[in-house]
Coordinates of C-alpha atoms in Angstrom, one line a residue:
M1146 CA -20.8 -3.6 -15.2
K1147 CA -21.9 -5.8 -18.5
G1148 CA -20.7 -8.9 -18.6
T1149 CA -20.6 -11.2 -22.0
V1150 CA -22.8 -14.5 -22.3
F1151 CA -21.2 -18.1 -21.4
S1152 CA -23.6 -20.9 -22.9
V1153 CA -22.9 -24.6 -21.9
P1154 CA -25.0 -27.2 -23.8
I1155 CA -25.5 -29.9 -21.8
S1156 CA -25.5 -33.7 -23.1
V1157 CA -28.5 -35.7 -22.3
A1158 CA -26.8 -39.0 -22.3
Q1159 CA -25.0 -38.7 -19.7
R1160 CA -22.5 -41.3 -17.6
G1161 CA -24.8 -44.2 -16.4
S1162 CA -27.9 -44.3 -13.9
R1163 CA -27.0 -43.6 -10.4
S1164 CA -28.9 -43.8 -7.3
A1165 CA -30.5 -41.4 -5.1
R1166 CA -29.3 -43.0 -2.0
D1167 CA -25.7 -43.6 -0.4
F1168 CA -25.7 -47.1 0.3
S1169 CA -27.1 -50.4 -1.4
C1170 CA -29.9 -49.9 -3.6
K1171 CA -30.5 -50.5 -7.2
A1172 CA -29.2 -48.2 -10.2
E1173 CA -32.7 -47.8 -12.1
D1174 CA -33.8 -46.0 -9.3
T1175 CA -32.8 -42.7 -10.6
K1176 CA -32.7 -43.3 -14.2
R1177 CA -32.9 -39.6 -16.0
E1178 CA -36.2 -38.8 -17.5
I1179 CA -35.4 -38.2 -20.8
K1180 CA -38.4 -37.3 -23.8
P1181 CA -39.2 -40.2 -26.5
S1182 CA -37.6 -37.2 -28.8
E1183 CA -34.6 -37.6 -27.1
K1184 CA -33.9 -41.2 -26.7
S1185 CA -33.0 -41.9 -30.2
D1186 CA -30.9 -39.0 -30.6
P1187 CA -27.8 -39.3 -27.8
K1188 CA -26.6 -36.0 -28.6
A1189 CA -29.8 -34.1 -27.9
T1190 CA -29.3 -30.9 -26.4
V1191 CA -31.3 -29.0 -23.3
P1192 CA -31.3 -25.0 -24.3
P1193 CA -28.2 -23.9 -22.2
I1194 CA -27.5 -21.6 -19.6
K1195 CA -26.7 -18.3 -20.5
A1196 CA -24.8 -16.8 -17.1
K1197 CA -23.0 -13.3 -17.1
V1198 CA -19.7 -13.3 -16.8
P1199 CA -17.2 -10.1 -16.6
P1200 CA -14.6 -9.7 -19.3
P1201 CA -11.3 -10.3 -17.6
Q1202 CA -9.7 -6.8 -18.4
A1203 CA -12.7 -5.4 -17.1
K1204 CA -12.1 -5.4 -13.9
T1205 CA -10.9 -2.8 -12.0
S1206 CA -8.2 -4.8 -9.9
P1207 CA -6.0 -7.8 -10.6
P1208 CA -7.8 -11.1 -9.9
Q1209 CA -6.9 -11.9 -6.0
A1210 CA -4.3 -14.5 -5.4
K1211 CA -5.7 -17.4 -4.1
I1212 CA -6.2 -17.1 -0.4
S1213 CA -4.8 -20.2 2.0
V1214 CA -7.1 -22.6 3.9
T1215 CA -5.3 -21.7 7.0
Q1216 CA -7.1 -24.9 8.8
A1217 CA -5.7 -26.9 5.7
N1218 CA -2.7 -28.9 5.2
P1219 CA -1.4 -27.8 1.4
Q1220 CA 0.2 -31.0 1.4
T1221 CA -2.6 -33.7 2.3
S1222 CA -5.5 -31.2 1.1
Q1223 CA -4.9 -32.3 -2.3
A1224 CA -5.0 -36.6 -1.5
K1225 CA -7.7 -38.1 -2.7
P1226 CA -10.2 -39.4 0.0
P1227 CA -9.4 -43.4 0.3
P1228 CA -11.5 -46.4 -1.5
P1229 CA -14.0 -47.7 1.0
Q1230 CA -13.0 -50.6 3.6
A1231 CA -16.5 -51.3 4.3
P1232 CA -20.4 -51.3 2.7
P1233 CA -20.9 -47.7 2.3
S1234 CA -23.4 -45.8 4.9
P1235 CA -24.7 -42.8 5.1
Q1236 CA -21.7 -41.7 7.0
T1237 CA -18.5 -43.0 5.5
D1238 CA -15.6 -42.4 3.6
G1239 CA -16.2 -44.3 0.2
L1240 CA -16.9 -43.0 -3.2
T1241 CA -19.9 -44.8 -4.3
F1242 CA -20.9 -42.0 -7.3
P1243 CA -19.4 -40.2 -10.1
L1244 CA -18.7 -37.1 -8.8
P1245 CA -21.2 -34.2 -10.2
T1246 CA -20.1 -32.0 -12.9
F1247 CA -21.2 -28.5 -14.2
E1248 CA -23.2 -30.2 -16.5
D1249 CA -25.2 -32.0 -13.2
I1250 CA -25.6 -28.4 -12.3
S1251 CA -26.7 -26.9 -15.6
M1252 CA -29.3 -29.9 -15.6
A1253 CA -30.2 -29.6 -12.1
W1254 CA -30.9 -25.5 -13.1
F1255 CA -33.0 -26.2 -15.9
R1256 CA -35.3 -29.4 -14.2
I1257 CA -36.0 -27.2 -10.9
R1258 CA -36.6 -23.9 -11.7
K1259 CA -40.5 -24.1 -12.1
G1260 CA -40.5 -25.7 -8.9
I1261 CA -38.3 -23.2 -6.9
Q1262 CA -37.7 -19.7 -5.6
Q1263 CA -35.4 -17.9 -7.6
T1264 CA -34.1 -15.7 -4.4
A1265 CA -33.8 -11.9 -4.0
L1266 CA -29.9 -10.8 -3.9
N1267 CA -29.9 -7.7 -1.7
Y1268 CA -27.6 -4.9 -1.3
S1269 CA -27.2 -4.4 2.1
E1270 CA -26.2 -1.2 3.3
T1271 CA -25.9 -1.8 7.0
F1272 CA -23.6 -4.5 6.8
S1273 CA -21.5 -2.5 4.1
D1274 CA -21.4 0.1 6.5
Q1275 CA -20.2 -1.8 9.3
S1276 CA -17.7 -4.6 7.1
G1277 CA -16.2 -1.8 4.4
C1278 CA -17.3 -4.3 1.5
E1279 CA -20.0 -4.0 -0.6
I1280 CA -22.4 -6.6 1.1
Y1281 CA -25.1 -8.6 -0.8
L1282 CA -27.3 -10.9 0.8
K1283 CA -28.6 -14.1 -1.5
C1284 CA -31.7 -14.9 0.8
E1285 CA -32.4 -18.3 0.6
Y1286 CA -34.6 -18.4 3.5
L1287 CA -37.1 -17.3 1.0
Q1288 CA -37.9 -20.9 -0.3
K1289 CA -40.9 -22.0 0.8
T1290 CA -39.9 -24.3 3.2
G1291 CA -37.4 -21.8 4.7
S1292 CA -34.2 -23.2 3.0
F1293 CA -31.6 -23.9 0.0
K1294 CA -32.2 -27.4 0.7
E1295 CA -35.2 -27.4 -1.6
R1296 CA -32.6 -26.9 -4.6
G1297 CA -31.4 -30.8 -4.0
A1298 CA -34.1 -31.8 -3.2
R1299 CA -36.3 -31.1 -5.9
N1300 CA -33.4 -32.0 -8.2
A1301 CA -32.8 -35.8 -6.7
L1302 CA -36.6 -36.0 -6.7
L1303 CA -37.3 -35.6 -10.1
A1304 CA -34.2 -37.8 -11.0
L1305 CA -36.1 -41.2 -9.5
S1306 CA -37.1 -43.9 -12.0
D1307 CA -41.3 -44.3 -11.8
D1308 CA -40.4 -47.1 -9.7
A1309 CA -38.4 -45.4 -7.3
K1310 CA -40.9 -42.5 -6.9
A1311 CA -44.0 -44.9 -6.2
R1312 CA -42.2 -47.0 -3.6
G1313 CA -40.8 -43.4 -1.4
V1314 CA -37.6 -42.0 0.2
A1315 CA -36.4 -41.7 3.5
A1316 CA -33.7 -39.3 4.4
A1317 CA -32.1 -38.0 8.1
S1318 CA -32.1 -34.6 9.0
A1319 CA -31.6 -32.0 11.6
G1320 CA -34.9 -30.6 9.6
N1321 CA -34.2 -28.3 7.0
H1322 CA -33.4 -31.5 4.5
A1323 CA -36.6 -33.0 5.8
L1324 CA -38.6 -30.3 5.0
A1325 CA -37.7 -30.2 1.8
L1326 CA -38.3 -33.4 1.0
A1327 CA -41.6 -33.6 2.6
F1328 CA -42.5 -30.6 0.4
H1329 CA -41.5 -31.3 -3.1
G1330 CA -42.4 -35.1 -2.2
K1331 CA -46.2 -33.8 -1.5
Q1332 CA -46.1 -31.7 -4.7
L1333 CA -44.8 -34.7 -6.9
G1334 CA -46.3 -37.1 -5.2
I1335 CA -43.6 -39.2 -3.8
P1336 CA -43.7 -40.8 -0.1
V1337 CA -41.6 -39.0 2.1
T1338 CA -40.1 -40.8 5.5
V1339 CA -37.7 -38.6 7.7
V1340 CA -35.4 -39.7 10.6
M1341 CA -34.8 -36.4 12.9
P1342 CA -32.6 -36.2 15.4
E1343 CA -35.0 -35.9 18.9
T1344 CA -33.1 -32.7 19.3
A1345 CA -34.6 -31.1 16.1
P1346 CA -36.4 -27.9 16.2
L1347 CA -39.8 -28.5 16.9
T1348 CA -41.0 -26.3 14.3
K1349 CA -39.3 -27.8 11.6
I1350 CA -40.8 -31.3 12.8
T1351 CA -44.3 -30.8 13.2
K1352 CA -44.0 -28.7 9.6
C1353 CA -43.0 -31.8 8.2
E1354 CA -45.9 -33.6 10.1
T1355 CA -48.1 -31.3 8.3
L1356 CA -47.1 -31.9 4.7
G1357 CA -47.4 -35.6 5.2
A1358 CA -43.9 -37.0 5.8
K1359 CA -43.7 -39.5 8.3
V1360 CA -41.6 -38.5 10.6
L1361 CA -39.5 -40.9 13.2
K1362 CA -37.3 -39.1 16.0
H1363 CA -34.3 -41.0 16.6
G1364 CA -30.9 -40.1 18.5
S1365 CA -29.1 -36.6 19.5
N1366 CA -27.4 -35.6 16.7
I1367 CA -27.5 -36.3 12.7
A1368 CA -25.1 -39.2 12.7
E1369 CA -27.3 -40.9 14.6
A1370 CA -30.3 -40.5 13.0
A1371 CA -28.6 -41.6 9.9
E1372 CA -27.7 -44.8 11.6
Y1373 CA -30.8 -45.6 12.4
A1374 CA -32.5 -44.8 9.2
A1375 CA -29.9 -47.3 7.3
T1376 CA -31.6 -50.2 9.8
F1377 CA -35.0 -50.3 7.7
V1378 CA -34.6 -48.3 3.9
D1379 CA -34.0 -51.7 2.8
E1380 CA -36.6 -53.4 4.8
Q1381 CA -39.1 -51.4 3.4
N1382 CA -37.6 -50.8 0.1
L1383 CA -36.8 -46.9 -0.1
T1384 CA -34.5 -45.0 -1.4
Y1385 CA -32.1 -43.1 0.7
I1386 CA -31.0 -39.5 -0.3
N1387 CA -28.4 -37.7 1.6
G1388 CA -29.0 -34.4 2.4
F1389 CA -25.8 -33.2 1.6
D1390 CA -23.5 -35.8 -0.1
H1391 CA -25.5 -37.2 -2.9
P1392 CA -24.8 -35.8 -6.0
D1393 CA -28.2 -34.7 -7.4
I1394 CA -28.2 -33.1 -4.1
I1395 CA -24.8 -30.9 -4.8
A1396 CA -25.7 -30.3 -8.1
G1397 CA -29.2 -28.8 -6.7
A1398 CA -27.4 -26.4 -4.4
G1399 CA -24.6 -25.3 -6.7
T1400 CA -27.9 -23.4 -8.7
V1401 CA -27.4 -21.0 -6.0
G1402 CA -24.0 -19.8 -7.6
I1403 CA -25.5 -19.6 -10.7
E1404 CA -28.4 -17.3 -10.1
I1405 CA -25.9 -15.6 -8.2
L1406 CA -23.3 -14.6 -11.1
E1407 CA -26.5 -14.0 -13.5
E1408 CA -27.5 -11.3 -10.9
L1409 CA -24.0 -10.0 -9.6
P1410 CA -21.4 -11.1 -12.3
E1411 CA -18.8 -9.7 -10.8
V1412 CA -19.0 -10.2 -7.4
D1413 CA -15.6 -11.0 -5.8
A1414 CA -16.3 -13.2 -2.8
I1415 CA -19.0 -15.9 -1.9
V1416 CA -19.1 -16.7 1.9
V1417 CA -20.8 -20.2 2.3
P1418 CA -21.8 -21.9 5.9
V1419 CA -20.6 -25.4 5.5
G1420 CA -22.0 -28.6 7.6
G1421 CA -21.9 -31.3 5.2
A1422 CA -20.3 -29.4 2.7
G1423 CA -23.0 -29.9 0.2
L1424 CA -23.7 -26.3 -0.5
I1425 CA -20.5 -25.0 -0.7
A1426 CA -19.6 -27.8 -3.0
G1427 CA -22.3 -27.5 -5.5
I1428 CA -21.5 -23.3 -5.8
S1429 CA -17.6 -23.8 -5.4
L1430 CA -18.1 -25.9 -8.7
A1431 CA -20.6 -23.9 -10.2
V1432 CA -18.5 -20.6 -9.3
K1433 CA -15.4 -21.5 -10.6
K1434 CA -16.4 -22.4 -13.9
I1435 CA -18.2 -19.4 -14.5
S1436 CA -16.0 -17.0 -12.6
P1437 CA -12.5 -18.6 -11.4
Q1438 CA -11.5 -15.0 -9.7
T1439 CA -14.2 -15.1 -7.2
Q1440 CA -13.6 -16.3 -4.1
V1441 CA -15.4 -19.5 -2.1
I1442 CA -15.0 -19.1 1.9
G1443 CA -16.3 -21.1 3.8
V1444 CA -17.6 -20.7 7.5
E1445 CA -18.6 -23.2 9.9
P1446 CA -18.8 -23.5 13.8
A1447 CA -16.0 -23.6 15.8
L1448 CA -17.6 -26.6 18.0
C1449 CA -18.2 -28.8 14.9
P1450 CA -15.3 -28.0 12.5
S1451 CA -15.6 -31.3 10.3
F1452 CA -14.4 -29.4 7.1
S1453 CA -11.5 -27.8 8.9
E1454 CA -10.7 -30.9 9.8
A1455 CA -11.1 -32.9 6.8
M1456 CA -8.8 -30.7 4.5
K1457 CA -6.1 -30.8 7.6
A1458 CA -6.4 -34.8 6.9
G1459 CA -6.9 -34.6 3.3
K1460 CA -10.1 -36.8 3.8
P1461 CA -13.2 -36.8 5.6
V1462 CA -12.7 -37.8 9.2
R1463 CA -15.2 -37.4 12.4
V1464 CA -15.2 -35.3 14.8
T1465 CA -17.0 -34.9 18.2
L1466 CA -20.4 -33.2 18.2
P1467 CA -21.3 -30.8 21.1
R1468 CA -24.4 -31.7 22.9
T1469 CA -25.7 -28.8 21.4
T1470 CA -25.1 -25.9 19.2
L1471 CA -27.1 -23.1 18.2
A1472 CA -26.1 -23.6 14.4
D1473 CA -27.4 -27.2 14.6
G1474 CA -28.0 -27.3 10.8
L1475 CA -24.4 -27.5 10.1
A1476 CA -23.6 -29.5 13.2
V1477 CA -22.6 -32.8 10.9
P1478 CA -19.9 -34.4 12.5
Q1479 CA -18.3 -35.5 9.0
V1480 CA -18.6 -34.3 6.1
G1481 CA -19.7 -36.2 2.6
P1482 CA -16.7 -37.5 0.8
H1483 CA -18.7 -36.5 -2.3
A1484 CA -19.1 -32.9 -1.2
F1485 CA -15.1 -33.2 -0.1
A1486 CA -14.0 -34.5 -3.2
V1487 CA -15.6 -31.5 -5.2
A1488 CA -15.0 -28.6 -2.6
K1489 CA -11.6 -29.1 -1.2
D1490 CA -9.7 -27.8 -4.4
K1491 CA -12.2 -24.9 -4.7
V1492 CA -12.3 -23.3 -1.5
D1493 CA -10.1 -20.0 -0.9
D1494 CA -10.6 -19.7 3.1
L1495 CA -12.2 -21.4 5.6
I1496 CA -13.5 -19.2 8.9
T1497 CA -14.9 -21.0 12.4
V1498 CA -17.4 -18.9 14.6
T1499 CA -18.4 -19.5 18.0
E1500 CA -21.8 -19.7 19.4
E1501 CA -21.6 -16.0 20.9
E1502 CA -20.6 -14.8 17.2
V1503 CA -23.7 -16.5 15.7
S1504 CA -25.6 -14.7 18.4
I1505 CA -24.6 -11.5 17.8
A1506 CA -25.4 -12.2 14.1
I1507 CA -29.3 -12.9 14.9
L1508 CA -29.5 -10.1 16.5
R1509 CA -28.1 -8.0 14.3
L1510 CA -29.6 -9.3 11.5
V1511 CA -33.2 -8.9 12.9
E1512 CA -32.3 -5.3 13.8
G1513 CA -30.3 -3.9 10.9
E1514 CA -31.8 -6.3 8.1
K1515 CA -35.6 -7.0 10.2
L1516 CA -35.1 -10.5 8.9
V1517 CA -34.9 -13.8 11.1
Q1518 CA -32.3 -16.4 10.3
E1519 CA -31.3 -19.6 12.0
G1520 CA -27.8 -19.9 13.3
A1521 CA -26.6 -21.9 10.4
G1522 CA -28.3 -19.0 8.6
A1523 CA -26.4 -16.7 10.0
A1524 CA -23.1 -17.9 9.9
G1525 CA -21.7 -15.7 7.6
I1526 CA -22.5 -12.7 8.9
A1527 CA -21.4 -14.0 12.4
A1528 CA -17.8 -13.7 9.9
L1529 CA -18.7 -10.7 9.3
C1530 CA -19.5 -9.4 12.0
A1531 CA -16.8 -10.4 13.9
G1532 CA -14.3 -9.1 11.7
K1533 CA -13.0 -12.3 10.4
L1534 CA -13.6 -12.0 6.6
P1535 CA -9.9 -11.4 4.8
E1536 CA -8.8 -8.1 4.6
S1537 CA -8.1 -8.3 0.9
L1538 CA -12.2 -7.9 0.2
R1539 CA -12.3 -4.7 1.4
G1540 CA -13.9 -2.5 -1.0
K1541 CA -14.5 -5.4 -2.7
K1542 CA -18.4 -7.3 -3.9
V1543 CA -19.2 -9.8 -1.3
C1544 CA -21.5 -11.9 -1.1
V1545 CA -23.3 -13.7 1.6
I1546 CA -25.6 -16.9 2.0
L1547 CA -28.3 -16.8 4.4
C1548 CA -29.4 -20.5 3.7
G1549 CA -32.0 -20.9 6.6
G1550 CA -34.6 -19.2 9.0
N1551 CA -36.2 -22.0 10.2
I1552 CA -35.9 -21.5 14.4
D1553 CA -38.1 -21.9 17.1
T1554 CA -39.9 -18.7 18.3
P1555 CA -38.6 -19.5 22.2
V1556 CA -35.4 -20.3 21.1
L1557 CA -35.1 -17.0 19.3
G1558 CA -36.3 -15.4 22.1
R1559 CA -33.5 -16.6 24.2
V1560 CA -30.8 -16.3 21.2
I1561 CA -31.5 -12.6 21.1
E1562 CA -30.6 -12.5 25.0
R1563 CA -27.7 -13.9 24.5
G1564 CA -27.2 -11.8 21.9
L1565 CA -27.6 -8.7 23.7
A1566 CA -25.1 -10.0 26.6
C1567 CA -22.5 -10.9 24.4
D1568 CA -22.9 -7.5 22.7
N1569 CA -22.7 -5.5 25.8
R1570 CA -25.8 -4.7 26.0
L1571 CA -27.3 -6.7 28.5
V1572 CA -25.5 -6.8 32.2
R1573 CA -25.7 -8.7 35.3
F1574 CA -23.6 -7.8 38.4
S1575 CA -24.3 -8.2 42.0
V1576 CA -23.5 -5.4 45.0
V1577 CA -23.8 -5.3 49.0
V1578 CA -25.0 -2.1 50.1
S1579 CA -26.1 -1.0 53.2
D1580 CA -29.9 -2.0 54.2
R1581 CA -31.2 0.8 56.0
P1582 CA -33.3 3.0 54.2
G1583 CA -31.9 4.8 51.0
G1584 CA -29.6 1.9 50.9
I1585 CA -30.9 0.5 47.2
L1586 CA -32.2 4.1 46.4
A1587 CA -28.4 5.1 46.3
L1588 CA -27.7 2.1 43.9
V1589 CA -30.4 2.8 41.7
S1590 CA -29.6 6.6 41.5
I1591 CA -25.9 5.3 40.5
I1592 CA -27.7 4.0 37.2
H1593 CA -30.3 6.2 36.6
K1594 CA -27.3 9.6 36.3
V1595 CA -25.6 6.7 33.7
G1596 CA -28.6 6.2 31.3
A1597 CA -28.9 2.4 32.2
S1598 CA -32.2 0.7 32.4
I1599 CA -33.0 -2.1 35.4
R1600 CA -34.1 -5.2 33.7
D1601 CA -34.5 -7.5 36.8
I1602 CA -33.7 -6.8 40.2
T1603 CA -33.4 -9.4 43.4
H1604 CA -32.2 -9.2 47.1
E1605 CA -29.9 -11.6 49.3
R1606 CA -30.2 -11.0 52.8
A1607 CA -30.1 -14.9 54.4
W1608 CA -26.9 -16.0 52.5
L1609 CA -24.8 -13.3 52.9
K1610 CA -21.0 -13.0 54.4
E1611 CA -21.5 -9.5 55.4
G1612 CA -23.7 -7.8 58.6
I1613 CA -27.0 -8.3 59.3
D1614 CA -27.7 -4.7 58.6
Q1615 CA -26.8 -5.0 54.9
V1616 CA -28.0 -6.5 51.5
E1617 CA -27.0 -8.1 47.9
V1618 CA -28.8 -6.6 45.7
N1619 CA -28.4 -8.8 42.0
M1620 CA -29.1 -7.0 39.3
V1621 CA -30.0 -7.3 35.1
V1622 CA -29.3 -3.5 33.3
E1623 CA -29.6 -2.9 29.6
T1624 CA -26.7 -0.8 28.2
T1625 CA -26.5 0.5 24.8
S1626 CA -23.0 -0.2 24.0
L1627 CA -19.5 -1.5 25.5
S1628 CA -18.5 2.3 26.6
H1629 CA -22.0 2.9 27.5
R1630 CA -21.3 -0.5 30.0
N1631 CA -18.0 0.9 31.1
A1632 CA -19.5 3.9 32.3
L1633 CA -21.3 1.9 34.4
S1634 CA -18.5 -0.2 35.8
E1635 CA -17.0 3.3 36.3
A1636 CA -19.6 5.2 38.4
I1637 CA -19.9 1.9 40.8
E1638 CA -16.6 1.2 41.6
D1639 CA -16.4 5.0 42.2
A1640 CA -19.2 4.8 44.4
I1641 CA -17.5 2.4 46.4
N1642 CA -13.9 4.4 46.6
S1643 CA -16.2 7.4 47.8
D1644 CA -16.3 7.5 52.1
T1645 CA -20.1 7.1 51.7
H1646 CA -19.9 3.6 52.5
V1647 CA -23.0 3.8 49.9
I1648 CA -21.6 0.4 47.9
E1649 CA -19.6 -2.2 50.1
R1650 CA -18.3 -4.2 47.6
W1651 CA -19.0 -5.9 44.2
G1652 CA -20.1 -9.6 44.4
D1653 CA -19.0 -12.9 43.9
G1654 CA -19.2 -13.9 40.5
C1655 CA -19.9 -10.6 38.9
A1656 CA -20.6 -10.4 35.1
L1657 CA -20.2 -6.8 35.0

């Protein structure tokens, strides 16, 4: 469908200089770099963005009514975050910078586009057939360091003053923001120090070190890492760059929205993973400016619903972090105050997904799309596979953002195993059979007739309540689907109820 052209001239003489860190630092650290020819003319402009937007009358159906955020209280979701009560830190509620605007996103798009990948937007026949929607995948994992974080990192680094660039930057990150800063810091000649939780994936830690960043491991989560980072940035005179809440980071993330609308101007909804909320803030800001009728739907882990809780409270609030979560990149205890202020009125719906649903999503992506995502990157697909997208999107064009593909290989193996189990394709059970010749053979014959495959088998004779002539057999069996699993269960039940006494009973803790 043809779209009209939306042009936005961007004034270089924008609001005052701002720092690239979230607590006390010099304003001159982030001066905009202005060409000499522009300095004498405060009205100088950069070339306009041309984003294709569908004409309203060309829509085949009337615009959708705004979907309510089910986790939010409508009366409190409009409330502004309170002013800071203490000197701000990377995790406080206070607003320390002017909020980013669409002009900032436009400027970021021109600033970074030669240094990042304009990633593919691919139609997925597999997920379209499964969901009843037209599903498009925005492949941000194809960035050089494997995630969308490069956009904000490069934008923030380029916005630094020459003096700040020479001194270097610091950040706290679970991995992807650290990787992005390390990569672009190396390209731009800017020293980078990152603090990563001790639970961060090994592959991300190793890659950061390979890229020349100084890596410090501290704490069990991103909050503890950020608190530690706050203790040394002032001493070492570094510029702190928050990975999800600084305006330049949010603006960089918003360029994803511009690219989606350029390639698919008629998109009806965009599904965005939510952690600290920088990505959904930037995308919602861009999308609602260019295509207000397009829905923006956030997806966050059920174990860390920081955005949902912020919507309920009307301001960022701290949630209790789980010890571990598969979506470690989204495990942020408190959304950024700037990101929340931008996104709270622009997000149409929020969805939470479980660990099991994320595991199945990673499995589906490997099998159906032949690609690998980390837990955070698979969050949108998890919502789709679990049937949690709004029913009103059936038959509509939906873009799901695959935001990151950095996952340790051993973890991937465990996740696939978990996904198979959650998908009823890996079944564990125990059965007591006769320990005489042919007892176990009878059980194996039942499994063979059903067409299942034995993955693992062990015997238990010593710790058994039954007689000395019986044995407990513990098995892990592969099945193809839930119906296949049920057929296996029925076959074993029939054998128990028969007069042959080949199988005496199911064992305790049977998982079939």
